[in-house]
Amino acid sequence: MKSVLLIGLGRFGQGVAEKLNELNHQVMAIDKDEQRVNDILPIVTDAQIGDATNEGFMRTLGVRDYDVCFVAIGEDFQSSLECTSLLKELGAKKVVSRASREVHQKFLLRNGADYVVYPEKQLAALTAIRHTTDHVLDYIALDSEFAIYDLAVPDEWQGRTVGELDIRKRYNLNLLAIRNIDRPSIVVTSDTMLSKSQHILVLGKWKDIQKCFHM
């Protein structure tokens, strides 16, 4: 269980709060809007109305005591930037900030963010890839080049073993896991045979995924 400070309760912030609640983390939620604070109270440990750019108010929160601080402010980049910088000044261990434009990411990282999320861009990329390819079911971007892809097993791979396919040598891709649709996942070995009822988790570059799956 982690202690989390969540600042900003718009749609993105609410979504983060809901997931943190599912994961049983302790969450202190902050927003300037009283209605948003009242709406979130049933699913967080505590919530307060306050201005996250006000140093006096932020000091009362004991920022140092939280394992991670999320800055989910999306509408006002100036406030997001000020809040991110203030959190670091007050000794926050880890600050994760939301960017709504690509240029915001650089400023946030320079001003205290340890990690920046760009939900609109990430969702757009996932939507484009998911609905224009036959095999990609989901993916998690790790950086500008590498991602982990959740893939359906191609017809030509079914009934063949991992060793036979040797996708690491042939396509520069790493097979991380095999996820069965109708039963628990299995440990991957060179003798593991692939079937239609499985998904595979693969780490690699998009250009190598395209080459491997003829996209």
PDB file of C-alpha atoms in Angstrom:
ATOM      1  CA  MET A   1       0.000   0.000   0.000  1.00  0.00           C
ATOM      2  CA  LYS A   2       1.300   3.448  -1.004  1.00  0.00           C
ATOM      3  CA  SER A   3       0.443   6.895   0.302  1.00  0.00           C
ATOM      4  CA  VAL A   4      -0.486   9.171  -2.583  1.00  0.00           C
ATOM      5  CA  LEU A   5      -1.100  12.898  -2.929  1.00  0.00           C
ATOM      6  CA  LEU A   6      -3.378  13.530  -5.920  1.00  0.00           C
ATOM      7  CA  ILE A   7      -3.719  17.134  -7.098  1.00  0.00           C
ATOM      8  CA  GLY A   8      -6.367  17.964  -9.688  1.00  0.00           C
ATOM      9  CA  LEU A   9      -9.721  16.188  -9.886  1.00  0.00           C
ATOM     10  CA  GLY A  10     -10.809  16.665 -13.476  1.00  0.00           C
ATOM     11  CA  ARG A  11     -11.644  13.618 -15.597  1.00  0.00           C
ATOM     12  CA  PHE A  12      -8.052  12.393 -15.631  1.00  0.00           C
ATOM     13  CA  GLY A  13      -7.594  12.950 -11.898  1.00  0.00           C
ATOM     14  CA  GLN A  14     -10.870  11.182 -11.137  1.00  0.00           C
ATOM     15  CA  GLY A  15      -9.754   8.240 -13.251  1.00  0.00           C
ATOM     16  CA  VAL A  16      -6.459   8.057 -11.371  1.00  0.00           C
ATOM     17  CA  ALA A  17      -8.335   8.212  -8.048  1.00  0.00           C
ATOM     18  CA  GLU A  18     -10.652   5.370  -9.061  1.00  0.00           C
ATOM     19  CA  LYS A  19      -7.734   3.135 -10.015  1.00  0.00           C
ATOM     20  CA  LEU A  20      -5.780   3.988  -6.856  1.00  0.00           C
ATOM     21  CA  ASN A  21      -8.865   3.057  -4.855  1.00  0.00           C
ATOM     22  CA  GLU A  22      -9.065  -0.308  -6.642  1.00  0.00           C
ATOM     23  CA  LEU A  23      -5.405  -0.870  -5.734  1.00  0.00           C
ATOM     24  CA  ASN A  24      -6.135  -0.061  -2.062  1.00  0.00           C
ATOM     25  CA  HIS A  25      -3.727   2.856  -1.819  1.00  0.00           C
ATOM     26  CA  GLN A  26      -4.184   5.689   0.668  1.00  0.00           C
ATOM     27  CA  VAL A  27      -5.054   8.848  -1.253  1.00  0.00           C
ATOM     28  CA  MET A  28      -5.227  12.502  -0.248  1.00  0.00           C
ATOM     29  CA  ALA A  29      -7.029  14.363  -3.053  1.00  0.00           C
ATOM     30  CA  ILE A  30      -6.770  18.133  -3.623  1.00  0.00           C
ATOM     31  CA  ASP A  31      -8.708  20.505  -5.868  1.00  0.00           C
ATOM     32  CA  LYS A  32      -9.854  24.132  -5.809  1.00  0.00           C
ATOM     33  CA  ASP A  33     -13.361  23.100  -6.829  1.00  0.00           C
ATOM     34  CA  GLU A  34     -15.560  22.178  -3.862  1.00  0.00           C
ATOM     35  CA  GLN A  35     -17.920  20.022  -5.906  1.00  0.00           C
ATOM     36  CA  ARG A  36     -15.087  17.940  -7.323  1.00  0.00           C
ATOM     37  CA  VAL A  37     -13.726  17.392  -3.821  1.00  0.00           C
ATOM     38  CA  ASN A  38     -17.142  16.322  -2.526  1.00  0.00           C
ATOM     39  CA  ASP A  39     -17.628  13.960  -5.468  1.00  0.00           C
ATOM     40  CA  ILE A  40     -14.312  12.198  -4.889  1.00  0.00           C
ATOM     41  CA  LEU A  41     -14.620  11.748  -1.104  1.00  0.00           C
ATOM     42  CA  PRO A  42     -16.290   8.292  -1.245  1.00  0.00           C
ATOM     43  CA  ILE A  43     -13.316   6.707  -3.008  1.00  0.00           C
ATOM     44  CA  VAL A  44     -10.304   8.408  -1.376  1.00  0.00           C
ATOM     45  CA  THR A  45      -8.880   8.399   2.139  1.00  0.00           C
ATOM     46  CA  ASP A  46      -9.286  12.160   2.505  1.00  0.00           C
ATOM     47  CA  ALA A  47      -9.798  15.241   0.333  1.00  0.00           C
ATOM     48  CA  GLN A  48      -9.319  18.966   0.770  1.00  0.00           C
ATOM     49  CA  ILE A  49     -10.274  22.130  -1.061  1.00  0.00           C
ATOM     50  CA  GLY A  50      -7.160  24.173  -1.704  1.00  0.00           C
ATOM     51  CA  ASP A  51      -4.832  25.947  -4.116  1.00  0.00           C
ATOM     52  CA  ALA A  52      -1.881  23.690  -4.950  1.00  0.00           C
ATOM     53  CA  THR A  53       0.200  26.691  -6.042  1.00  0.00           C
ATOM     54  CA  ASN A  54      -0.044  28.251  -2.571  1.00  0.00           C
ATOM     55  CA  GLU A  55       3.083  27.384  -0.599  1.00  0.00           C
ATOM     56  CA  GLY A  56       1.437  27.921   2.776  1.00  0.00           C
ATOM     57  CA  PHE A  57      -1.375  25.509   1.965  1.00  0.00           C
ATOM     58  CA  MET A  58       0.982  22.925   0.482  1.00  0.00           C
ATOM     59  CA  ARG A  59       3.183  22.944   3.567  1.00  0.00           C
ATOM     60  CA  THR A  60       0.198  21.865   5.666  1.00  0.00           C
ATOM     61  CA  LEU A  61      -0.075  18.660   3.618  1.00  0.00           C
ATOM     62  CA  GLY A  62       3.287  17.182   4.655  1.00  0.00           C
ATOM     63  CA  VAL A  63       4.381  16.550   1.088  1.00  0.00           C
ATOM     64  CA  ARG A  64       7.496  14.622   2.197  1.00  0.00           C
ATOM     65  CA  ASP A  65       5.358  11.901   3.763  1.00  0.00           C
ATOM     66  CA  TYR A  66       3.786  10.711   0.502  1.00  0.00           C
ATOM     67  CA  ASP A  67       5.322   7.957  -1.587  1.00  0.00           C
ATOM     68  CA  VAL A  68       4.209   9.629  -4.802  1.00  0.00           C
ATOM     69  CA  CYS A  69       2.553  12.923  -5.760  1.00  0.00           C
ATOM     70  CA  PHE A  70       0.389  13.118  -8.886  1.00  0.00           C
ATOM     71  CA  VAL A  71      -0.173  16.503 -10.527  1.00  0.00           C
ATOM     72  CA  ALA A  72      -3.265  15.853 -12.637  1.00  0.00           C
ATOM     73  CA  ILE A  73      -4.039  19.476 -13.460  1.00  0.00           C
ATOM     74  CA  GLY A  74      -4.931  19.636 -17.135  1.00  0.00           C
ATOM     75  CA  GLU A  75      -6.670  22.925 -17.852  1.00  0.00           C
ATOM     76  CA  ASP A  76      -4.102  25.373 -16.452  1.00  0.00           C
ATOM     77  CA  PHE A  77      -0.507  24.606 -17.422  1.00  0.00           C
ATOM     78  CA  GLN A  78       0.906  27.503 -15.399  1.00  0.00           C
ATOM     79  CA  SER A  79      -0.660  26.060 -12.236  1.00  0.00           C
ATOM     80  CA  SER A  80       0.569  22.589 -13.126  1.00  0.00           C
ATOM     81  CA  LEU A  81       4.114  23.880 -13.582  1.00  0.00           C
ATOM     82  CA  GLU A  82       4.054  25.898 -10.357  1.00  0.00           C
ATOM     83  CA  CYS A  83       2.613  22.980  -8.393  1.00  0.00           C
ATOM     84  CA  THR A  84       5.200  20.553  -9.791  1.00  0.00           C
ATOM     85  CA  SER A  85       8.070  22.870  -8.896  1.00  0.00           C
ATOM     86  CA  LEU A  86       6.646  23.563  -5.426  1.00  0.00           C
ATOM     87  CA  LEU A  87       6.274  19.871  -4.647  1.00  0.00           C
ATOM     88  CA  LYS A  88       9.959  19.287  -5.324  1.00  0.00           C
ATOM     89  CA  GLU A  89      10.958  22.325  -3.299  1.00  0.00           C
ATOM     90  CA  LEU A  90       8.972  20.935  -0.366  1.00  0.00           C
ATOM     91  CA  GLY A  91      10.776  17.590  -0.579  1.00  0.00           C
ATOM     92  CA  ALA A  92       8.392  15.357  -2.516  1.00  0.00           C
ATOM     93  CA  LYS A  93       9.934  11.914  -3.109  1.00  0.00           C
ATOM     94  CA  LYS A  94       8.385  11.339  -6.528  1.00  0.00           C
ATOM     95  CA  VAL A  95       6.357  13.702  -8.692  1.00  0.00           C
ATOM     96  CA  VAL A  96       4.314  12.479 -11.666  1.00  0.00           C
ATOM     97  CA  SER A  97       2.808  15.317 -13.710  1.00  0.00           C
ATOM     98  CA  ARG A  98       0.292  15.381 -16.522  1.00  0.00           C
ATOM     99  CA  ALA A  99       1.042  17.156 -19.795  1.00  0.00           C
ATOM    100  CA  SER A 100      -1.706  18.194 -22.213  1.00  0.00           C
ATOM    101  CA  ARG A 101       0.700  19.269 -24.962  1.00  0.00           C
ATOM    102  CA  GLU A 102       4.046  17.874 -26.061  1.00  0.00           C
ATOM    103  CA  VAL A 103       5.933  21.088 -25.300  1.00  0.00           C
ATOM    104  CA  HIS A 104       4.677  20.958 -21.697  1.00  0.00           C
ATOM    105  CA  GLN A 105       6.580  17.752 -21.060  1.00  0.00           C
ATOM    106  CA  LYS A 106       9.989  19.429 -21.356  1.00  0.00           C
ATOM    107  CA  PHE A 107       9.080  22.247 -18.986  1.00  0.00           C
ATOM    108  CA  LEU A 108       7.614  19.898 -16.404  1.00  0.00           C
ATOM    109  CA  LEU A 109      10.710  17.688 -16.416  1.00  0.00           C
ATOM    110  CA  ARG A 110      12.963  20.723 -16.060  1.00  0.00           C
ATOM    111  CA  ASN A 111      10.914  22.014 -13.138  1.00  0.00           C
ATOM    112  CA  GLY A 112      10.764  19.013 -10.858  1.00  0.00           C
ATOM    113  CA  ALA A 113       8.674  16.266 -12.451  1.00  0.00           C
ATOM    114  CA  ASP A 114      10.262  12.828 -12.181  1.00  0.00           C
ATOM    115  CA  TYR A 115       7.912  11.459 -14.819  1.00  0.00           C
ATOM    116  CA  VAL A 116       5.400  13.042 -17.200  1.00  0.00           C
ATOM    117  CA  VAL A 117       2.268  11.398 -18.574  1.00  0.00           C
ATOM    118  CA  TYR A 118       0.614  12.624 -21.750  1.00  0.00           C
ATOM    119  CA  PRO A 119      -2.733  10.785 -21.752  1.00  0.00           C
ATOM    120  CA  GLU A 120      -4.196  12.332 -24.901  1.00  0.00           C
ATOM    121  CA  LYS A 121      -1.127  11.476 -26.987  1.00  0.00           C
ATOM    122  CA  GLN A 122      -0.826   7.997 -25.504  1.00  0.00           C
ATOM    123  CA  LEU A 123      -4.511   7.270 -26.077  1.00  0.00           C
ATOM    124  CA  ALA A 124      -4.314   8.607 -29.624  1.00  0.00           C
ATOM    125  CA  ALA A 125      -1.320   6.383 -30.388  1.00  0.00           C
ATOM    126  CA  LEU A 126      -3.019   3.336 -28.879  1.00  0.00           C
ATOM    127  CA  THR A 127      -6.223   4.007 -30.823  1.00  0.00           C
ATOM    128  CA  ALA A 128      -4.362   4.405 -34.114  1.00  0.00           C
ATOM    129  CA  ILE A 129      -2.304   1.246 -33.637  1.00  0.00           C
ATOM    130  CA  ARG A 130      -5.098  -0.890 -32.160  1.00  0.00           C
ATOM    131  CA  HIS A 131      -7.594  -0.215 -34.929  1.00  0.00           C
ATOM    132  CA  THR A 132      -5.300  -0.345 -37.956  1.00  0.00           C
ATOM    133  CA  THR A 133      -3.510  -3.624 -37.228  1.00  0.00           C
ATOM    134  CA  ASP A 134      -4.735  -7.211 -37.051  1.00  0.00           C
ATOM    135  CA  HIS A 135      -2.539  -8.441 -34.203  1.00  0.00           C
ATOM    136  CA  VAL A 136      -1.907  -5.619 -31.682  1.00  0.00           C
ATOM    137  CA  LEU A 137      -4.441  -5.746 -28.828  1.00  0.00           C
ATOM    138  CA  ASP A 138      -2.750  -3.295 -26.477  1.00  0.00           C
ATOM    139  CA  TYR A 139       0.634  -1.741 -25.773  1.00  0.00           C
ATOM    140  CA  ILE A 140       2.606   0.137 -23.124  1.00  0.00           C
ATOM    141  CA  ALA A 141       5.133   2.695 -24.366  1.00  0.00           C
ATOM    142  CA  LEU A 142       8.418   2.572 -22.422  1.00  0.00           C
ATOM    143  CA  ASP A 143      10.152   5.417 -24.267  1.00  0.00           C
ATOM    144  CA  SER A 144      10.177   6.966 -27.739  1.00  0.00           C
ATOM    145  CA  GLU A 145      11.314   3.688 -29.343  1.00  0.00           C
ATOM    146  CA  PHE A 146      10.449   0.683 -27.194  1.00  0.00           C
ATOM    147  CA  ALA A 147       7.094  -0.645 -26.039  1.00  0.00           C
ATOM    148  CA  ILE A 148       5.551  -3.840 -24.703  1.00  0.00           C
ATOM    149  CA  TYR A 149       2.925  -5.168 -27.112  1.00  0.00           C
ATOM    150  CA  ASP A 150       0.023  -7.490 -26.320  1.00  0.00           C
ATOM    151  CA  LEU A 151      -0.391  -9.501 -29.525  1.00  0.00           C
ATOM    152  CA  ALA A 152      -2.672 -12.171 -30.873  1.00  0.00           C
ATOM    153  CA  VAL A 153      -0.786 -15.254 -32.029  1.00  0.00           C
ATOM    154  CA  PRO A 154      -0.596 -15.196 -35.869  1.00  0.00           C
ATOM    155  CA  ASP A 155      -2.077 -18.168 -37.733  1.00  0.00           C
ATOM    156  CA  GLU A 156       1.332 -19.209 -39.058  1.00  0.00           C
ATOM    157  CA  TRP A 157       2.773 -19.385 -35.522  1.00  0.00           C
ATOM    158  CA  GLN A 158       0.078 -21.659 -34.126  1.00  0.00           C
ATOM    159  CA  GLY A 159       1.319 -25.185 -33.436  1.00  0.00           C
ATOM    160  CA  ARG A 160       4.964 -24.077 -33.459  1.00  0.00           C
ATOM    161  CA  THR A 161       7.322 -23.742 -30.498  1.00  0.00           C
ATOM    162  CA  VAL A 162       9.020 -20.608 -29.212  1.00  0.00           C
ATOM    163  CA  GLY A 163      12.371 -22.190 -30.067  1.00  0.00           C
ATOM    164  CA  GLU A 164      11.341 -22.828 -33.661  1.00  0.00           C
ATOM    165  CA  LEU A 165      10.199 -19.255 -34.193  1.00  0.00           C
ATOM    166  CA  ASP A 166      13.276 -17.681 -32.531  1.00  0.00           C
ATOM    167  CA  ILE A 167      11.835 -14.179 -32.872  1.00  0.00           C
ATOM    168  CA  ARG A 168      14.633 -12.621 -30.850  1.00  0.00           C
ATOM    169  CA  LYS A 169      17.259 -13.624 -33.392  1.00  0.00           C
ATOM    170  CA  ARG A 170      15.111 -13.150 -36.476  1.00  0.00           C
ATOM    171  CA  TYR A 171      13.257  -9.961 -35.572  1.00  0.00           C
ATOM    172  CA  ASN A 172      15.119  -8.460 -32.579  1.00  0.00           C
ATOM    173  CA  LEU A 173      12.038  -8.885 -30.376  1.00  0.00           C
ATOM    174  CA  ASN A 174      11.883 -10.294 -26.841  1.00  0.00           C
ATOM    175  CA  LEU A 175       9.023 -12.632 -25.940  1.00  0.00           C
ATOM    176  CA  LEU A 176       8.281 -11.749 -22.303  1.00  0.00           C
ATOM    177  CA  ALA A 177       5.236 -13.870 -21.517  1.00  0.00           C
ATOM    178  CA  ILE A 178       2.403 -15.926 -22.907  1.00  0.00           C
ATOM    179  CA  ARG A 179      -1.079 -15.113 -21.665  1.00  0.00           C
ATOM    180  CA  ASN A 180      -3.724 -17.791 -22.050  1.00  0.00           C
ATOM    181  CA  ILE A 181      -7.261 -16.647 -22.739  1.00  0.00           C
ATOM    182  CA  ASP A 182      -9.044 -19.542 -21.046  1.00  0.00           C
ATOM    183  CA  ARG A 183      -6.556 -20.626 -18.348  1.00  0.00           C
ATOM    184  CA  PRO A 184      -3.641 -19.265 -16.264  1.00  0.00           C
ATOM    185  CA  SER A 185      -0.558 -17.958 -18.057  1.00  0.00           C
ATOM    186  CA  ILE A 186       2.405 -20.258 -18.484  1.00  0.00           C
ATOM    187  CA  VAL A 187       6.162 -20.021 -18.091  1.00  0.00           C
ATOM    188  CA  VAL A 188       7.840 -19.529 -21.454  1.00  0.00           C
ATOM    189  CA  THR A 189      10.504 -22.020 -22.548  1.00  0.00           C
ATOM    190  CA  SER A 190      11.929 -22.887 -25.945  1.00  0.00           C
ATOM    191  CA  ASP A 191       9.592 -25.918 -26.020  1.00  0.00           C
ATOM    192  CA  THR A 192       6.442 -23.885 -25.357  1.00  0.00           C
ATOM    193  CA  MET A 193       3.972 -24.363 -28.197  1.00  0.00           C
ATOM    194  CA  LEU A 194       1.802 -21.457 -29.286  1.00  0.00           C
ATOM    195  CA  SER A 195      -1.922 -21.733 -29.917  1.00  0.00           C
ATOM    196  CA  LYS A 196      -4.898 -19.652 -31.005  1.00  0.00           C
ATOM    197  CA  SER A 197      -6.111 -19.352 -27.391  1.00  0.00           C
ATOM    198  CA  GLN A 198      -3.040 -17.345 -26.363  1.00  0.00           C
ATOM    199  CA  HIS A 199      -1.775 -13.782 -26.446  1.00  0.00           C
ATOM    200  CA  ILE A 200       1.931 -12.986 -26.367  1.00  0.00           C
ATOM    201  CA  LEU A 201       3.637 -10.055 -24.652  1.00  0.00           C
ATOM    202  CA  VAL A 202       6.554  -8.832 -26.739  1.00  0.00           C
ATOM    203  CA  LEU A 203       9.143  -6.114 -26.036  1.00  0.00           C
ATOM    204  CA  GLY A 204      10.611  -4.283 -28.990  1.00  0.00           C
ATOM    205  CA  LYS A 205      10.576  -1.405 -31.448  1.00  0.00           C
ATOM    206  CA  TRP A 206       7.513  -0.638 -33.572  1.00  0.00           C
ATOM    207  CA  LYS A 207       9.512  -1.009 -36.810  1.00  0.00           C
ATOM    208  CA  ASP A 208      10.506  -4.547 -35.762  1.00  0.00           C
ATOM    209  CA  ILE A 209       6.912  -5.382 -34.824  1.00  0.00           C
ATOM    210  CA  GLN A 210       5.827  -4.195 -38.280  1.00  0.00           C
ATOM    211  CA  LYS A 211       8.501  -6.330 -39.943  1.00  0.00           C
ATOM    212  CA  CYS A 212       7.678  -9.399 -37.889  1.00  0.00           C
ATOM    213  CA  PHE A 213       3.916  -9.198 -38.374  1.00  0.00           C
ATOM    214  CA  HIS A 214       3.956  -7.848 -41.940  1.00  0.00           C
ATOM    215  CA  MET A 215       2.057  -4.655 -41.006  1.00  0.00           C
TER     216      MET A 215
END
